[in-house]
Amino acid sequence: MTPQAERELLIEQVVAAWRPEGGEDGVRSHPAWHDLDEAGRMEAAERTMRARRIEAALHPQGLTTTARLVLAKIRGS
Amino acid sequence: MTDLDTHLPNIAAGDPDAFARWVAGAESRVRASLTSVAGAVDVEAVVQETLLRIWQVAPRVEPDGKPNCLLRLAVRIGRNLAVSDLRRRRVRPDVVARLESRALSDQVDAAPPDPMLRRAIEACREKLPGKPASALDARLSGPGTPDVTLATRMNMKLNTFLQNVTRARSLLAQCLKKRGIDLDAELA
């Protein structure tokens, strides 16, 4: 796999809403985020904004995957 | 400007549905407020932690008479979480200073829903080919599930799953562009 292809896969993982359980430290960073350089992290953040815009538009209540994940935690607590 | 504080009394009373309505309007603004430090902080993690903390502190929030006090508080909490994270990881002082010195806007607007965009995205989503469509659907329906688990459920290797999600996003963006919708311009 080329470095560019590996970078793309790292970015796609960071765009996901899933994050490791944080315990007392709160929500933790995605492991793939730590493997990206600064430009890759910026790119991931930009793609995440676009992805969330699409998710909100598709959801009947305008909720993104981030929102649904947080709400599931609140309702489960 | 939409004042999301109309939801505050019900949120403070512990109504998660009211909080969902607030989050639907507030999340993108909180995320956008962290753009300048996205190279040094995992913005997604900070946004999630911010929203969780807002839910916890909402019962104690006293409105200040200006619109969107809860949203402005969320932006402050997000910034403080980012600064704490940067300091804990001993990130360059100039990056920390840039975040700390950033003026907080008292006029945070809340983005309204866009039914036309929704129809266009739905139409484009229906045109996605099988595997990219399935992979994207899995991501959207399982936000609390790690990619490796989603991939296993679909009998895919992790890399194949991620490639399919990326391809789905790319095809969606191309389709939207053909319909005259540029997401980059929408978010600018």
Short mmCIF file of C-alpha atoms in Angstrom, two decimals:
data_model
loop_
_atom_site.label_atom_id
_atom_site.label_comp_id
_atom_site.label_asym_id
_atom_site.label_seq_id
_atom_site.Cartn_x
_atom_site.Cartn_y
_atom_site.Cartn_z
CA MET A 1 0.00 0.00 0.00
CA THR A 2 1.33 3.47 -0.89
CA PRO A 3 1.89 6.08 1.85
CA GLN A 4 -0.92 8.14 0.30
CA ALA A 5 -3.33 5.18 0.49
CA GLU A 6 -2.34 4.53 4.11
CA ARG A 7 -2.93 8.20 4.89
CA GLU A 8 -6.38 8.03 3.31
CA LEU A 9 -7.33 5.06 5.49
CA LEU A 10 -6.12 6.82 8.63
CA ILE A 11 -8.14 9.91 7.76
CA GLU A 12 -11.27 7.85 7.09
CA GLN A 13 -10.95 6.23 10.53
CA VAL A 14 -10.68 9.64 12.19
CA VAL A 15 -13.79 10.90 10.36
CA ALA A 16 -15.84 8.24 12.20
CA ALA A 17 -17.63 9.32 15.38
CA TRP A 18 -16.43 6.31 17.36
CA ARG A 19 -13.80 7.13 19.98
CA PRO A 20 -12.25 4.92 22.68
CA GLU A 21 -13.88 4.92 26.07
CA GLY A 22 -12.11 7.48 28.20
CA GLY A 23 -12.92 6.66 31.80
CA GLU A 24 -12.06 9.58 34.08
CA ASP A 25 -10.24 11.48 31.33
CA GLY A 26 -13.35 11.88 29.19
CA VAL A 27 -13.62 11.06 25.49
CA ARG A 28 -10.22 10.03 24.12
CA SER A 29 -8.60 10.73 20.76
CA HIS A 30 -8.89 8.14 18.00
CA PRO A 31 -5.73 5.95 17.80
CA ALA A 32 -5.47 6.69 14.06
CA TRP A 33 -5.44 10.44 14.78
CA HIS A 34 -2.08 10.05 16.53
CA ASP A 35 -0.61 8.43 13.40
CA LEU A 36 -1.42 11.45 11.21
CA ASP A 37 0.78 14.50 10.73
CA GLU A 38 -0.62 18.00 11.26
CA ALA A 39 -1.80 18.35 7.65
CA GLY A 40 -3.51 14.96 7.84
CA ARG A 41 -5.30 15.94 11.04
CA MET A 42 -6.51 19.18 9.44
CA GLU A 43 -7.71 17.23 6.43
CA ALA A 44 -9.56 14.78 8.70
CA ALA A 45 -11.27 17.65 10.54
CA GLU A 46 -12.39 19.24 7.26
CA ARG A 47 -13.75 15.96 5.94
CA THR A 48 -15.52 15.37 9.23
CA MET A 49 -17.33 18.71 8.89
CA ARG A 50 -18.54 17.73 5.42
CA ALA A 51 -19.53 14.25 6.61
CA ARG A 52 -21.51 15.63 9.57
CA ARG A 53 -23.32 18.09 7.29
CA ILE A 54 -24.47 15.17 5.15
CA GLU A 55 -25.43 13.08 8.19
CA ALA A 56 -27.47 15.92 9.69
CA ALA A 57 -29.27 16.49 6.40
CA LEU A 58 -30.16 12.81 6.11
CA HIS A 59 -31.44 12.40 9.67
CA PRO A 60 -35.11 13.27 10.36
CA GLN A 61 -34.15 15.31 13.45
CA GLY A 62 -30.94 16.68 11.94
CA LEU A 63 -28.71 14.57 14.18
CA THR A 64 -25.21 13.58 13.13
CA THR A 65 -23.45 10.39 14.18
CA THR A 66 -21.65 12.50 16.82
CA ALA A 67 -24.96 13.70 18.22
CA ARG A 68 -26.50 10.22 18.23
CA LEU A 69 -23.46 8.77 19.98
CA VAL A 70 -23.56 11.44 22.70
CA LEU A 71 -27.32 11.09 23.13
CA ALA A 72 -26.99 7.32 23.45
CA LYS A 73 -24.48 7.84 26.27
CA ILE A 74 -26.78 10.30 28.01
CA ARG A 75 -29.81 8.05 27.70
CA GLY A 76 -27.76 5.09 28.88
CA SER A 77 -26.33 6.85 31.92
CA MET B 1 -30.54 34.10 14.17
CA THR B 2 -31.99 31.03 15.85
CA ASP B 3 -31.89 31.21 19.65
CA LEU B 4 -31.30 27.66 20.85
CA ASP B 5 -31.87 28.77 24.44
CA THR B 6 -35.58 28.13 23.88
CA HIS B 7 -34.65 24.50 24.69
CA LEU B 8 -32.74 25.38 27.87
CA PRO B 9 -35.59 25.04 30.43
CA ASN B 10 -36.43 21.52 29.23
CA ILE B 11 -32.76 20.52 28.99
CA ALA B 12 -32.22 21.77 32.53
CA ALA B 13 -35.19 19.65 33.61
CA GLY B 14 -33.44 16.57 32.21
CA ASP B 15 -35.30 16.14 28.89
CA PRO B 16 -32.93 14.34 26.45
CA ASP B 17 -35.25 15.08 23.50
CA ALA B 18 -34.88 18.81 24.14
CA PHE B 19 -31.12 18.30 24.35
CA ALA B 20 -31.21 16.49 21.00
CA ARG B 21 -32.93 19.51 19.43
CA TRP B 22 -30.29 21.80 20.92
CA VAL B 23 -27.44 19.56 19.72
CA ALA B 24 -28.92 19.48 16.20
CA GLY B 25 -28.46 23.26 16.02
CA ALA B 26 -25.31 23.66 18.10
CA GLU B 27 -22.90 20.89 17.13
CA SER B 28 -21.63 22.40 13.88
CA ARG B 29 -20.90 25.74 15.60
CA VAL B 30 -18.95 24.07 18.40
CA ARG B 31 -16.99 22.07 15.82
CA ALA B 32 -16.28 25.14 13.69
CA SER B 33 -14.95 27.01 16.74
CA LEU B 34 -12.17 24.41 17.03
CA THR B 35 -11.04 24.53 13.39
CA SER B 36 -7.91 26.57 14.12
CA VAL B 37 -6.46 23.84 16.36
CA ALA B 38 -7.56 20.83 14.33
CA GLY B 39 -3.93 20.05 13.54
CA ALA B 40 -3.10 19.62 17.22
CA VAL B 41 -6.33 18.35 18.84
CA ASP B 42 -8.74 15.56 17.89
CA VAL B 43 -11.73 17.85 17.35
CA GLU B 44 -14.25 14.98 17.30
CA ALA B 45 -13.22 13.86 20.80
CA VAL B 46 -13.39 17.44 22.11
CA VAL B 47 -16.83 18.04 20.55
CA GLN B 48 -18.23 14.86 22.13
CA GLU B 49 -16.80 15.66 25.56
CA THR B 50 -18.13 19.23 25.28
CA LEU B 51 -21.65 18.05 24.52
CA LEU B 52 -21.56 15.59 27.42
CA ARG B 53 -20.44 18.34 29.80
CA ILE B 54 -23.11 20.75 28.57
CA TRP B 55 -25.74 18.15 29.45
CA GLN B 56 -24.23 17.89 32.93
CA VAL B 57 -23.99 21.64 33.63
CA ALA B 58 -27.22 22.78 31.92
CA PRO B 59 -29.31 22.65 35.14
CA ARG B 60 -26.98 25.24 36.70
CA VAL B 61 -26.79 27.62 33.71
CA GLU B 62 -28.18 31.13 34.33
CA PRO B 63 -29.18 32.91 31.06
CA ASP B 64 -27.38 36.26 30.62
CA GLY B 65 -30.07 37.92 28.54
CA LYS B 66 -28.24 37.46 25.23
CA PRO B 67 -29.22 34.72 22.73
CA ASN B 68 -27.57 31.31 22.71
CA CYS B 69 -25.95 31.41 26.15
CA LEU B 70 -25.72 27.60 26.21
CA LEU B 71 -24.03 27.56 22.80
CA ARG B 72 -21.57 30.24 23.89
CA LEU B 73 -20.82 28.20 27.01
CA ALA B 74 -20.23 25.13 24.82
CA VAL B 75 -17.72 27.04 22.70
CA ARG B 76 -15.88 28.10 25.88
CA ILE B 77 -15.89 24.57 27.28
CA GLY B 78 -14.62 23.19 23.97
CA ARG B 79 -11.82 25.73 23.89
CA ASN B 80 -10.84 24.98 27.49
CA LEU B 81 -10.84 21.23 26.85
CA ALA B 82 -8.63 21.75 23.81
CA VAL B 83 -6.20 23.94 25.79
CA SER B 84 -6.05 21.35 28.59
CA ASP B 85 -5.35 18.60 26.07
CA LEU B 86 -2.61 20.62 24.39
CA ARG B 87 -0.94 21.39 27.70
CA ARG B 88 -1.17 17.80 28.88
CA ARG B 89 0.55 16.65 25.69
CA ARG B 90 3.06 19.55 25.88
CA VAL B 91 2.14 20.88 22.45
CA ARG B 92 4.03 23.92 21.11
CA PRO B 93 3.28 27.00 23.25
CA ASP B 94 2.42 29.13 20.19
CA VAL B 95 -0.40 26.73 19.28
CA VAL B 96 -1.76 26.89 22.83
CA ALA B 97 -1.46 30.68 22.85
CA ARG B 98 -3.30 30.95 19.52
CA LEU B 99 -6.23 29.05 20.97
CA GLU B 100 -6.23 30.87 24.28
CA SER B 101 -6.15 34.30 22.70
CA ARG B 102 -8.93 33.60 20.26
CA ALA B 103 -11.78 36.02 20.84
CA LEU B 104 -15.05 34.37 21.66
CA SER B 105 -17.93 35.51 19.52
CA ASP B 106 -21.03 36.67 21.34
CA GLN B 107 -23.00 36.22 18.14
CA VAL B 108 -22.84 32.51 17.53
CA ASP B 109 -25.52 31.63 15.03
CA ALA B 110 -27.23 28.27 14.78
CA ALA B 111 -27.56 26.66 11.35
CA PRO B 112 -31.15 25.88 10.35
CA PRO B 113 -32.04 22.57 8.66
CA ASP B 114 -31.99 22.54 4.86
CA PRO B 115 -34.73 20.35 3.31
CA MET B 116 -33.47 20.87 -0.24
CA LEU B 117 -30.00 19.62 0.70
CA ARG B 118 -31.57 16.60 2.38
CA ARG B 119 -33.53 15.66 -0.75
CA ALA B 120 -30.43 16.02 -2.93
CA ILE B 121 -28.30 13.87 -0.58
CA GLU B 122 -30.98 11.19 -0.38
CA ALA B 123 -31.22 11.07 -4.18
CA CYS B 124 -27.44 10.77 -4.48
CA ARG B 125 -27.25 8.16 -1.72
CA GLU B 126 -29.75 5.96 -3.57
CA LYS B 127 -27.42 5.94 -6.58
CA LEU B 128 -24.43 4.57 -4.64
CA PRO B 129 -23.26 1.11 -5.76
CA GLY B 130 -23.68 -1.89 -3.43
CA LYS B 131 -20.59 -2.18 -1.28
CA PRO B 132 -19.88 1.53 -0.82
CA ALA B 133 -23.56 2.06 0.02
CA SER B 134 -23.54 -0.78 2.55
CA ALA B 135 -20.33 0.40 4.18
CA LEU B 136 -21.61 3.97 4.51
CA ASP B 137 -24.94 2.72 5.89
CA ALA B 138 -23.06 0.68 8.51
CA ARG B 139 -21.09 3.76 9.57
CA LEU B 140 -24.22 5.90 9.81
CA SER B 141 -26.26 3.35 11.74
CA GLY B 142 -23.51 2.31 14.15
CA PRO B 143 -21.70 5.44 15.37
CA GLY B 144 -20.76 3.79 18.67
CA THR B 145 -19.19 0.77 17.02
CA PRO B 146 -15.50 0.59 16.05
CA ASP B 147 -14.79 0.24 12.32
CA VAL B 148 -13.09 -3.11 12.81
CA THR B 149 -16.34 -4.52 14.25
CA LEU B 150 -18.44 -3.02 11.46
CA ALA B 151 -16.03 -4.50 8.90
CA THR B 152 -16.18 -7.95 10.50
CA ARG B 153 -19.98 -7.91 10.45
CA MET B 154 -19.82 -7.19 6.71
CA ASN B 155 -17.21 -9.91 6.10
CA MET B 156 -14.72 -7.29 4.98
CA LYS B 157 -11.16 -6.56 5.98
CA LEU B 158 -10.83 -3.25 7.80
CA ASN B 159 -8.98 -1.63 4.89
CA THR B 160 -11.61 -2.79 2.39
CA PHE B 161 -14.37 -1.40 4.61
CA LEU B 162 -12.60 1.96 4.92
CA GLN B 163 -11.96 2.10 1.16
CA ASN B 164 -15.66 1.52 0.53
CA VAL B 165 -16.69 4.29 2.96
CA THR B 166 -14.21 6.67 1.32
CA ARG B 167 -15.51 5.73 -2.12
CA ALA B 168 -19.11 6.30 -0.99
CA ARG B 169 -18.24 9.78 0.29
CA SER B 170 -16.41 10.63 -2.92
CA LEU B 171 -19.30 9.46 -5.11
CA LEU B 172 -21.78 11.39 -2.95
CA ALA B 173 -19.74 14.57 -3.30
CA GLN B 174 -19.48 14.12 -7.08
CA CYS B 175 -23.23 13.53 -7.37
CA LEU B 176 -24.02 16.58 -5.23
CA LYS B 177 -21.68 18.72 -7.32
CA LYS B 178 -23.55 17.69 -10.46
CA ARG B 179 -26.69 18.96 -8.73
CA GLY B 180 -25.00 22.28 -8.05
CA ILE B 181 -24.26 21.60 -4.36
CA ASP B 182 -20.71 22.25 -3.20
CA LEU B 183 -20.37 21.18 0.44
CA ASP B 184 -17.13 23.13 0.82
CA ALA B 185 -18.92 26.31 -0.19
CA GLU B 186 -21.86 25.47 2.09
CA LEU B 187 -19.55 25.12 5.07
CA ALA B 188 -17.45 28.22 4.32
#
